Coordinates of C-alpha atoms and ligand atoms in Angstrom, one line a residue:
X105 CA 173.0 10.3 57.8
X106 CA 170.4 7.5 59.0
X107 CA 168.3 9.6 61.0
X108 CA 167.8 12.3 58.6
X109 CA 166.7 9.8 55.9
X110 CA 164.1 8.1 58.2
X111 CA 162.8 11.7 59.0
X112 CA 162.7 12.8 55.2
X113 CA 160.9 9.3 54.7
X114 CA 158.2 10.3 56.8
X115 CA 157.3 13.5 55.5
X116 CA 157.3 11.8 52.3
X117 CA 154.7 9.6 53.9
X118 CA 152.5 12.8 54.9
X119 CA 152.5 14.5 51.8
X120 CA 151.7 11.3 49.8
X121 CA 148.6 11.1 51.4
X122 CA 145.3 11.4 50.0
X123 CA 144.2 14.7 49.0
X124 CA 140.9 15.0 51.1
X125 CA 143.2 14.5 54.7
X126 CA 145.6 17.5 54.1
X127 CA 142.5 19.4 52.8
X128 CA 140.8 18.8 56.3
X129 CA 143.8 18.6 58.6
X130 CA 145.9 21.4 58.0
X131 CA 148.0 22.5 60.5
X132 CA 146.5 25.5 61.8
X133 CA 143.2 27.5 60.2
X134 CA 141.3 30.6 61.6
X135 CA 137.5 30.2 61.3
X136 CA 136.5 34.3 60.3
X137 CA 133.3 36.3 61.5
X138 CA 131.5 33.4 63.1
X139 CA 129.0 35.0 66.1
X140 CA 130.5 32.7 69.2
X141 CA 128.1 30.6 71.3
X142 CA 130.9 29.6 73.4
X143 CA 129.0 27.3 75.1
X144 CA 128.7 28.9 78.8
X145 CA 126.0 31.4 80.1
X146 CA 127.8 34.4 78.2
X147 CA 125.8 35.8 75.2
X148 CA 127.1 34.6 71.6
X149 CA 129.2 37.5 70.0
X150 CA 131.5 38.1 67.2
X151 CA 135.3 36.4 67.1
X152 CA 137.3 34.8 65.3
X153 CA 138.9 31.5 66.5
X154 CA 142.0 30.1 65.7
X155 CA 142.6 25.8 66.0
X156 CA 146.2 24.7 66.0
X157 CA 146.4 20.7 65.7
X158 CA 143.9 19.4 67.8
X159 CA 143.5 22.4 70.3
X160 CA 141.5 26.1 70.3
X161 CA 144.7 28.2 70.6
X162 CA 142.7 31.9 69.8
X163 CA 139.0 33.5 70.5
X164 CA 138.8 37.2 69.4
X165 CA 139.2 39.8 67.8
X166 CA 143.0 39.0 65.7
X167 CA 143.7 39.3 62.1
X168 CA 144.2 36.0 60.2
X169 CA 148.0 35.7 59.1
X170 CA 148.4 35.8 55.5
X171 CA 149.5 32.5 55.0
X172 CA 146.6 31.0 57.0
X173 CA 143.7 28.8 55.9
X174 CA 140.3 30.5 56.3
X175 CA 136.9 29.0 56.9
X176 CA 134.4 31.8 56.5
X177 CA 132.0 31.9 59.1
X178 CA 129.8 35.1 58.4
X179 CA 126.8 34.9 59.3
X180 CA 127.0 31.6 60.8
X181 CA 126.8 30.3 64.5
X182 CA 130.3 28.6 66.1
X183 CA 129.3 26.6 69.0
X184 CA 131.5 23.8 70.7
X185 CA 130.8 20.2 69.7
X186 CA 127.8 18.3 71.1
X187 CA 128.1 15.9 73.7
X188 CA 125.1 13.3 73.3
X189 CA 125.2 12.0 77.0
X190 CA 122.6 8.6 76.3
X191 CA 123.9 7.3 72.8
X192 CA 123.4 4.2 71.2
X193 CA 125.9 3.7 68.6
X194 CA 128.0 1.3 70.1
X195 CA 127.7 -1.4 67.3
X196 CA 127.4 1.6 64.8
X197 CA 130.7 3.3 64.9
X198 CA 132.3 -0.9 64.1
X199 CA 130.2 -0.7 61.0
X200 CA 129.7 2.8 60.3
X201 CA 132.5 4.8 61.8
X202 CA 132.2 7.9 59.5
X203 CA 129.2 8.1 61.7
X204 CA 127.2 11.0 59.4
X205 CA 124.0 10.5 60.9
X206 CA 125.8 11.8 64.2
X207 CA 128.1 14.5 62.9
X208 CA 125.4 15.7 60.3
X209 CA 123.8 17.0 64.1
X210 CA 126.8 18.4 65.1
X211 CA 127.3 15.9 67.4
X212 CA 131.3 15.1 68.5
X213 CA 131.0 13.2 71.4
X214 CA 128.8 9.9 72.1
X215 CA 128.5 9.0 75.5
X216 CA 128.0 4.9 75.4
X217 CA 127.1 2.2 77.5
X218 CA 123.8 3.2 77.9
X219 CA 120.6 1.3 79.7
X220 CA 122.7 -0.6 81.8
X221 CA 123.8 -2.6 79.0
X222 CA 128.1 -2.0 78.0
X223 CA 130.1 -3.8 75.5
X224 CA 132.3 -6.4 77.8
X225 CA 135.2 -6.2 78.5
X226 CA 135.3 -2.6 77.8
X227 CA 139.1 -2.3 77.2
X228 CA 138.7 -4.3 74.1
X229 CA 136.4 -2.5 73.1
X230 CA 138.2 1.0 74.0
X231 CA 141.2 -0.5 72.2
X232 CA 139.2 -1.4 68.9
X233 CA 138.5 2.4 68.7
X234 CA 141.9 3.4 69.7
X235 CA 143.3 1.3 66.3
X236 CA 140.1 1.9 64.2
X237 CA 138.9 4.9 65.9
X238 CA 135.7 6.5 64.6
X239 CA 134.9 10.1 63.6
X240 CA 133.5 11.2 67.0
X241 CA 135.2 11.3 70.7
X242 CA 133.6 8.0 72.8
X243 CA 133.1 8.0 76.8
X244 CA 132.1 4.9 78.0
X245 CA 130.0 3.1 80.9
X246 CA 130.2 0.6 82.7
X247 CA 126.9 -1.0 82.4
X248 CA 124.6 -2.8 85.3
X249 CA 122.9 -5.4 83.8
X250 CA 126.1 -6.2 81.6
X251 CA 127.9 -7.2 85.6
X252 CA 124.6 -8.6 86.6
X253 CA 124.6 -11.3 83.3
X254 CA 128.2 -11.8 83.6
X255 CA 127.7 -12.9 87.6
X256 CA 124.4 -14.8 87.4
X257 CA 124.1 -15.9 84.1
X258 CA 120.4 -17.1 83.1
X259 CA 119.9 -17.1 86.3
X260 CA 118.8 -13.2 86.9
X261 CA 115.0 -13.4 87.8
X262 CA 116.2 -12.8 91.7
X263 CA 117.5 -10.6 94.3
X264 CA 121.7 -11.2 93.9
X265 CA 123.4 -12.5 97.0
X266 CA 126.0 -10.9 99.2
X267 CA 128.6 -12.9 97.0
X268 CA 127.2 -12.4 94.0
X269 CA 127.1 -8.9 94.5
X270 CA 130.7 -8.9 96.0
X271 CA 131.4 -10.4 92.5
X272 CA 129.8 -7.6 90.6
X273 CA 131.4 -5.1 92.1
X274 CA 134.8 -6.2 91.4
X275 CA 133.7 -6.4 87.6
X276 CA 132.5 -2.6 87.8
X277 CA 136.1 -1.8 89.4
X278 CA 137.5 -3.9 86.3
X279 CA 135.6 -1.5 84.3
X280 CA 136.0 1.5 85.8
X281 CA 139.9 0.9 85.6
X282 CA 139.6 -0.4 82.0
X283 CA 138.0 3.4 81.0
X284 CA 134.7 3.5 81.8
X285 CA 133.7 7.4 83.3
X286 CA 130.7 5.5 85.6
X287 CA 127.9 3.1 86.0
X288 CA 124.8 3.0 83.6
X289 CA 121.6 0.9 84.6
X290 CA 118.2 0.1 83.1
X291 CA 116.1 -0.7 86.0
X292 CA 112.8 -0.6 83.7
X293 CA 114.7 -3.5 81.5
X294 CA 114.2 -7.6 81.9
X295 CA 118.0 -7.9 83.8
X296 CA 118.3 -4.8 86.0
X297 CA 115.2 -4.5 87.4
X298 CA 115.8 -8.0 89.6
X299 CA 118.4 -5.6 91.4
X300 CA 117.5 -3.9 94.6
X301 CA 118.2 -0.5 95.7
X302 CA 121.1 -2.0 97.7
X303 CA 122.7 -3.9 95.0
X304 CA 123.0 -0.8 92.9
X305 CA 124.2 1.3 95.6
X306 CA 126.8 -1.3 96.0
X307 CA 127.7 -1.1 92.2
X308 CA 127.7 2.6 92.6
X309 CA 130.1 3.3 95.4
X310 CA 133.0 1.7 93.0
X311 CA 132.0 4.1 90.6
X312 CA 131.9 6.7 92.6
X313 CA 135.3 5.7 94.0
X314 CA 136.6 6.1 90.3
X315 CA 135.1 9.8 90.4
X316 CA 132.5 8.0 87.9
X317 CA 128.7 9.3 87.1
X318 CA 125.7 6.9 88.2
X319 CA 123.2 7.3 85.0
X320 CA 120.2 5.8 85.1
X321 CA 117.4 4.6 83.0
X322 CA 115.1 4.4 86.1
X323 CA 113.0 1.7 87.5
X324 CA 109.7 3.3 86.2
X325 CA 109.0 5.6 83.2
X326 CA 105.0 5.4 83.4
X327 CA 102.4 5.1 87.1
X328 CA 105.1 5.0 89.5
X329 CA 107.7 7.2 88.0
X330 CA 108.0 9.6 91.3
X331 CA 108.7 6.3 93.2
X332 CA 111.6 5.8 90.0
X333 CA 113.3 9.3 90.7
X334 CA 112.9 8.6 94.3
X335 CA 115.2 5.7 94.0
X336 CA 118.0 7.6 91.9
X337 CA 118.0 10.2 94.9
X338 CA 118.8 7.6 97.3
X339 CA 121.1 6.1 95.3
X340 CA 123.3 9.2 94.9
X341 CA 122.9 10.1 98.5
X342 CA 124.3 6.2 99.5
X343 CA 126.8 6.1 97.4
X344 CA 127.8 9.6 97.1
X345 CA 128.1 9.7 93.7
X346 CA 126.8 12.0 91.1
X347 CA 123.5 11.1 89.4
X348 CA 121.9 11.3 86.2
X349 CA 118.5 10.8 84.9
X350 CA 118.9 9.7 81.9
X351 CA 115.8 10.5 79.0
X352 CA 113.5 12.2 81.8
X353 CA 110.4 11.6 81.1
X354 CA 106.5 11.1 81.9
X355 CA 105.1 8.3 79.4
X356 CA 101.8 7.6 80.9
X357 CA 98.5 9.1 80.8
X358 CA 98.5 8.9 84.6
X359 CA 101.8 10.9 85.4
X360 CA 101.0 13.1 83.0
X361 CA 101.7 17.0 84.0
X362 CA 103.3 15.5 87.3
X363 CA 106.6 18.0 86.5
X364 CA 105.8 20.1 88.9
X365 CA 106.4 16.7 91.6
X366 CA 109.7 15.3 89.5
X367 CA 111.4 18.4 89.4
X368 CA 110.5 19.5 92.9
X369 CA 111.9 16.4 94.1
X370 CA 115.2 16.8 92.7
X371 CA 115.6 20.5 93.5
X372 CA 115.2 19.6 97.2
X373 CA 118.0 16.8 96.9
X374 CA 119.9 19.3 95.1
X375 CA 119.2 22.0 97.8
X376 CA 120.9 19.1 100.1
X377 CA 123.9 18.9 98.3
X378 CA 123.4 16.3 96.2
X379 CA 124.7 16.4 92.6
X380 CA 121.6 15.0 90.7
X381 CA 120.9 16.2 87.0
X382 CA 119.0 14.7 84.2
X383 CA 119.1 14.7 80.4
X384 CA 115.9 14.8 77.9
X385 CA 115.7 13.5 74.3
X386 CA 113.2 16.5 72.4
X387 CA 110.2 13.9 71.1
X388 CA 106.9 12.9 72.7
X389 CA 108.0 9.3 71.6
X390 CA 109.7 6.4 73.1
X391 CA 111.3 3.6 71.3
X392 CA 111.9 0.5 73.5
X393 CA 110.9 -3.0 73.3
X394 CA 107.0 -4.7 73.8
X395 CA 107.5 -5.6 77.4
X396 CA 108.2 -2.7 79.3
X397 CA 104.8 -1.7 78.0
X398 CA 103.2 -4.2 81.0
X399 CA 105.6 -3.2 83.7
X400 CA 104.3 -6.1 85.8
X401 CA 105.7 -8.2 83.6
X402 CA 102.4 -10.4 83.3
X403 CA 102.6 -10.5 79.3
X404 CA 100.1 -12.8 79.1
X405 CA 97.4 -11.9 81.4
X406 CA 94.7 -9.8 79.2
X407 CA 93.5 -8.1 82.7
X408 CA 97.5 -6.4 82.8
X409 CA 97.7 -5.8 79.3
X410 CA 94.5 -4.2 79.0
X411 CA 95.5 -1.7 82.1
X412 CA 98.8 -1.4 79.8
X413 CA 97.3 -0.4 77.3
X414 CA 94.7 1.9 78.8
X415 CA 97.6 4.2 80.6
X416 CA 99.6 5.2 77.3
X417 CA 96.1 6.2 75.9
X418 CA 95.0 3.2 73.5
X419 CA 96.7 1.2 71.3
X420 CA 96.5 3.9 68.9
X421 CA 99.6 5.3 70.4
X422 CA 102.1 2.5 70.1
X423 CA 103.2 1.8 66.5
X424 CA 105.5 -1.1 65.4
X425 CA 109.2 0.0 64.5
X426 CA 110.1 -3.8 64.0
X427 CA 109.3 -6.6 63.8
X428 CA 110.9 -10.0 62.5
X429 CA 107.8 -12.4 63.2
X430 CA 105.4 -10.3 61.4
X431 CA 107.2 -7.7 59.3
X432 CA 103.9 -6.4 57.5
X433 CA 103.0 -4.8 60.9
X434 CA 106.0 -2.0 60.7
X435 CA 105.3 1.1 60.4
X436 CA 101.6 0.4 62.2
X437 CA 100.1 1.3 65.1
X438 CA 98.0 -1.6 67.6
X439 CA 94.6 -0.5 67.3
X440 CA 95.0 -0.5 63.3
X441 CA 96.3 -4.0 62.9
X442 CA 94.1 -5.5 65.5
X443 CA 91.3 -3.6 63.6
X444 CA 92.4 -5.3 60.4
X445 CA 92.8 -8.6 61.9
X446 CA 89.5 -8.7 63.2
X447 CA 91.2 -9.0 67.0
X448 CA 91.3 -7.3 70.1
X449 CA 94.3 -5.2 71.0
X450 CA 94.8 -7.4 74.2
X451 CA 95.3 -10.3 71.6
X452 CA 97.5 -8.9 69.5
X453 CA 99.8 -7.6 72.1
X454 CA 99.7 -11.2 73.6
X455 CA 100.6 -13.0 70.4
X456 CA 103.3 -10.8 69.5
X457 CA 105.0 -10.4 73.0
X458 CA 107.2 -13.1 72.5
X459 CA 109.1 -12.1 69.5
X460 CA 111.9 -11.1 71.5
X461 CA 113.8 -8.7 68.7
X462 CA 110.6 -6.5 68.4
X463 CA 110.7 -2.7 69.2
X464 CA 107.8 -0.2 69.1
X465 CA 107.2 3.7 69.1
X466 CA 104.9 4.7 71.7
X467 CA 103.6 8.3 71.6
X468 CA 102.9 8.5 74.9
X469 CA 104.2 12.1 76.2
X470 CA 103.5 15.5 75.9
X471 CA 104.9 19.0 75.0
X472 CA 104.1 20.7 78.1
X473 CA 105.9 18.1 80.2
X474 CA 109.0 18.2 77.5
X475 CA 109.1 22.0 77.8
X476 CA 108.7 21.9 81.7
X477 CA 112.0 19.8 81.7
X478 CA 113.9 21.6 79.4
X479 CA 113.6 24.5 81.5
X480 CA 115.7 23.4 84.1
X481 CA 119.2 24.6 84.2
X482 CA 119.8 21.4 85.4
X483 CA 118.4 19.3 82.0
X484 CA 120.6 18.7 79.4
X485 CA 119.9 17.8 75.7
X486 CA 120.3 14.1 75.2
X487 CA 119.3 12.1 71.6
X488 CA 119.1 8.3 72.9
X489 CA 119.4 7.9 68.8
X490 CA 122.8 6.9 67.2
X491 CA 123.9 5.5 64.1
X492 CA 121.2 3.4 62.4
X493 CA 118.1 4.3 64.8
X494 CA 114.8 3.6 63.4
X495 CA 113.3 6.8 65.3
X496 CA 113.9 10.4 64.2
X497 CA 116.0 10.7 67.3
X498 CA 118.7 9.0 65.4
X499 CA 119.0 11.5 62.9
X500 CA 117.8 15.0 64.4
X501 CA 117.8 15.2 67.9
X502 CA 119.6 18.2 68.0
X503 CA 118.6 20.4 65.2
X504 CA 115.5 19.6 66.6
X505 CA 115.9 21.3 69.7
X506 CA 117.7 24.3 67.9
X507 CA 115.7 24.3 65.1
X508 CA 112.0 24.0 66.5
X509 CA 112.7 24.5 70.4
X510 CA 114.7 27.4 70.0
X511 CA 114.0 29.6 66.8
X512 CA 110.3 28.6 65.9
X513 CA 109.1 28.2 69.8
X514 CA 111.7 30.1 71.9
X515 CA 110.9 27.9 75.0
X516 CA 115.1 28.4 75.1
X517 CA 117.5 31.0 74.8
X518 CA 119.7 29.9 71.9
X519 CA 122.7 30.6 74.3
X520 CA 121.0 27.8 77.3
X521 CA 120.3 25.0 74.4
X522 CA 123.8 25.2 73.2
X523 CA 125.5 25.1 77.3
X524 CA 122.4 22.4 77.3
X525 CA 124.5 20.5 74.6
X526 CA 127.9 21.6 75.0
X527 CA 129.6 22.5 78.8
X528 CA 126.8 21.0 81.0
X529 CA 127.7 17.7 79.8
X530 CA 131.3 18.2 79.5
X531 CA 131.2 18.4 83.4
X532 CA 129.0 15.9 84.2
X533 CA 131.3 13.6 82.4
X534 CA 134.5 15.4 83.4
X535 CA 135.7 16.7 80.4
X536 CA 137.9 18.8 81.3
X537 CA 139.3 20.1 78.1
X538 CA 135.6 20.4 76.0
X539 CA 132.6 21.6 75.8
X540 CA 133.6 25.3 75.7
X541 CA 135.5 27.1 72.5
X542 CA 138.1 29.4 74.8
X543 CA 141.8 29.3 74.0
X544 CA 142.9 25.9 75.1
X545 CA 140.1 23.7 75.1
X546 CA 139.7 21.3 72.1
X547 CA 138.7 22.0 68.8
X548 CA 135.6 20.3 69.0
X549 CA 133.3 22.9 67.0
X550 CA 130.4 23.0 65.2
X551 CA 129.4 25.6 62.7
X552 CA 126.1 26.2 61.4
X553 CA 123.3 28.2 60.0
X554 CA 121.0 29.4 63.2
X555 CA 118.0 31.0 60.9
X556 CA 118.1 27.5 58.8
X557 CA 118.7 24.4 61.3
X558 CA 115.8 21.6 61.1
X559 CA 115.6 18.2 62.0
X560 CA 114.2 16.0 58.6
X561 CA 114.4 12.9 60.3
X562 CA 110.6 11.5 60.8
X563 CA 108.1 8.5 62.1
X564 CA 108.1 7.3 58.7
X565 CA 111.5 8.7 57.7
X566 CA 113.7 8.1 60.4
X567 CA 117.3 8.5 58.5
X568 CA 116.8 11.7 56.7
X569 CA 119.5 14.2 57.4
X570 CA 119.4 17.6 59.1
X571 CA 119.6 21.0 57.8
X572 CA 121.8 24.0 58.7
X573 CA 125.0 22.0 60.2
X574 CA 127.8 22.9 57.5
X575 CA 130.9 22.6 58.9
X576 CA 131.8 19.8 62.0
X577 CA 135.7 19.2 63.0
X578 CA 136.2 17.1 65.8
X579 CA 139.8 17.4 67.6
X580 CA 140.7 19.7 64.7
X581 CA 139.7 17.5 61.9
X582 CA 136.3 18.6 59.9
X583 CA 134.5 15.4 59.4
X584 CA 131.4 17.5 58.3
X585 CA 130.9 19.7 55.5
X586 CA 128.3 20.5 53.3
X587 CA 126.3 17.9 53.6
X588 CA 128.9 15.4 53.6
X589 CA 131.2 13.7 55.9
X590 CA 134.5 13.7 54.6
X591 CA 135.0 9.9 55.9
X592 CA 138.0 11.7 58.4
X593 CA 137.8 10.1 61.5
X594 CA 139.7 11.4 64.4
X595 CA 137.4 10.4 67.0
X596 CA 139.4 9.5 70.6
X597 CA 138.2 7.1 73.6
X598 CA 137.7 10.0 76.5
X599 CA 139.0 11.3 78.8
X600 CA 142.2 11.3 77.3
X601 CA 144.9 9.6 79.8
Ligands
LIG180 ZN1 116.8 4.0 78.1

């Protein structure tokens, strides 16, 4: 009679629970007259979809049983969850796992470990969201400068030796086995860009031994960005490993319009075999700290500063997201508070250089070379936001891109920006079972209004929510409705073992 007992005790358990979790995890439910973007190349049509626990078990045509739970999705869109391959919410989703600035985009997956930077070790951090585990799915990487800092220390500001890259690599292969899908690096950034070419290849080949991705915020984002991309080619062709670019860009007035040269370069390397791809966040803003803005790293000297300044178009264009030393400057661009101060712009940047926790906006890109980007088959949709970004990226990345780039624009086919968000990363990070809504695959989904979707989020009010996404379930569970997350979090560290 014991085991019975134990059994009735846990169903007692189940049905004890609080309303809200039976409400968004029933067992099975059929959402009814949605139009499909399934996430491939195939145009978006009429079906209904059927979820079963966690999984899509049903695309077409079928009646709904009688007993069944309906979501009604006429006249929406049903498209597979996004996968945001550059996110940053790796503190976020310890503080804020409900994660609504994410799933409010339809987001479902966050790829972390961005920039070369990783939490460390991983596996405790894997394990934390195992226990605790957040509303969205988390892939993680291993990243660069995190190995570099653990091997050298303070003592970065060189080329590593043999050893000390011997060292590193072991930690990546720690990593990789720990969960990590690949290597991240931000060669732009204080730590990483010490490394050479071979030191990252080295990195890379344990990665790539692992099946891992090499993604890559590259060595240059401004002057000598072809020279950047360059690098990331020769990279993936060393260590025969798949490469990323991660938030492809052109952010100075020099490079501007240079497409044409970027993508030509990695079509050839593609026409060569290798697997190279990038990813593009949809704003003409960056948000990074003050010193990559003089990528010589001669902060001081008003000669480089002044050169700085000159190739993102003026001071004008960079505005202060934050700052602790002189918080009355947020929200302010250069050229106004050195105006006000009664002070060059050369000055300004060089007493303000130092405050190490700053970050600024500079609007340094432009449409054309956006647009040029995200015409590639090859590009995917990236936000390098996450929870509790002080850019607009944070908040509506992808509405953005669905609302503006595809219905009010039409540079994409509503069909191409939702593979762009949905199946292209799914393989790049080799998830096998997502990024497509066929019978079988996970019931990542996202439902939402196509004539209505539109980023809120702005310079000035970064955190405001999207329009359009009503309904968001990740593995089954809808953590999204209405303008609400439902606090459910059945987020899972990916791939699943
Ligand atoms: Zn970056």
């Amino acid at each position: 009679m014991r085991k019975p007992l134990i059994l009735a005790g846990i169903t007692v358990l189940l049905a004890a629970g609080p309303a809200m979790a039976q409400e968004n995890r029933p067992r099975s439910f059929v959402i009814v007259g949605a139009t499909v973007a399934e996430g491939s190349t195939r145009p978006p049509r009429k079906a209904n979809v059927r979820v079963r626990g966690d999984r899509i078990v049903d695309v077409g045509n079928f009646k709904p049983r009688t007993s069944e739970p309906i979501v009604d999705g006429e006249g929406l869109l049903l498209a597979p969850g996004f996968i945001d391959p550059h996110n940053h919410s790796t503190e976020g989703l310890e503080t804020e796992p409900a994660a609504a600035s994410q799933v409010s985009q339809g987001i479902t997956t966050v790829v972390l470990g961005q920039d070369g930077g990783s939490p460390w070790p991983i596996a405790e951090y894997l394990e934390a969201r195992r226990k605790g585990p957040p509303a969205v799915n988390v892939v993680m990487m291993v990243g660069h400068a995190t190995v570099r800092q653990q091997v050298m220390g303070d003592d970065f500001r060189r080329a590593a030796t043999a050893e000390e890259i011997a060292r590193m690599t072991a930690l990546v292969e720690q990593g990789m086995k720990e969960g990590a899908s690949g290597l991240s690096s931000g060669l732009e950034y204080e730590v990483g860009s010490y490394a050479t070419t071979e030191e990252v290849v080295a990195l890379a080949r344990v990665a790539a031994k692992h099946k891992g991705l090499y993604i890559s915020h590259i060595r240059d984002e401004a002057d000598r960005t072809l020279e950047a991309v360059r690098e990331v080619i020769t990279i993936a062709e060393q260590a025969r490993i798949p490469a990323q670019i991660t938030h492809i860009k052109l952010g100075t007035v020099g490079v501007w319009g240079k497409t044409a040269e970027v993508i030509r370069m990695v079509e050839e390397a593609r026409s060569r075999g290798l697997d190279v791809t990038a990813d593009c966040y949809p704003y003409t803003a960056w948000m990074s700290n003050l010193k990559v803005l003089v990528p010589n790293k001669q902060w001081k000297d008003p000669a480089s500063v002044q050169k700085a300044l000159a190739d993102v178009g003026g001071g004008k264009n960079i505005t202060i997201a934050h700052l602790p030393s002189q918080p009355e400057y947020v929200g302010r661009n250069l050229e106004e508070i050195a105006h006000a101060a009664g002070i060059s712009e050369i000055e300004l940047y060089i007493r303000i250089v130092d405050d190490e926790r700053a970050a600024i906006i500079g609007h340094t890109m432009t449409e054309e070379d956006m647009r040029a980007f995200y015409a590639q088959p090859w590009v995917m949709v990236s936000s390098d936001g996450g929870i509790g970004i002080a850019h607009p990226r944070g908040a509506g990345a992808y509405p953005r891109v669905l609302g503006r780039f595809v219905r009010q624009r039409q540079w994409l086919t509503l069909t191409e920006a939702i593979r762009k968000m949905t199946s292209l990363p799914a393989q790049r990070f080799k998830l096998k079972d997502r990024g497509l809504i066929r019978k079988g695959m996970k019931a990542d989904l996202v439902l939402f209004n196509a004539g209505v979707v539109l980023d809120n989020s702005t310079f000035a009010e970064p955190f405001k929510l999207a329009d359009g996404i009503e309904k968001v379930f990740v593995n089954g569970v809808l953590v999204w409705n209405l303008g609400r997350a439902t606090g459910e979090r059945p987020g899972r560290v990916l791939p699943e073992k």
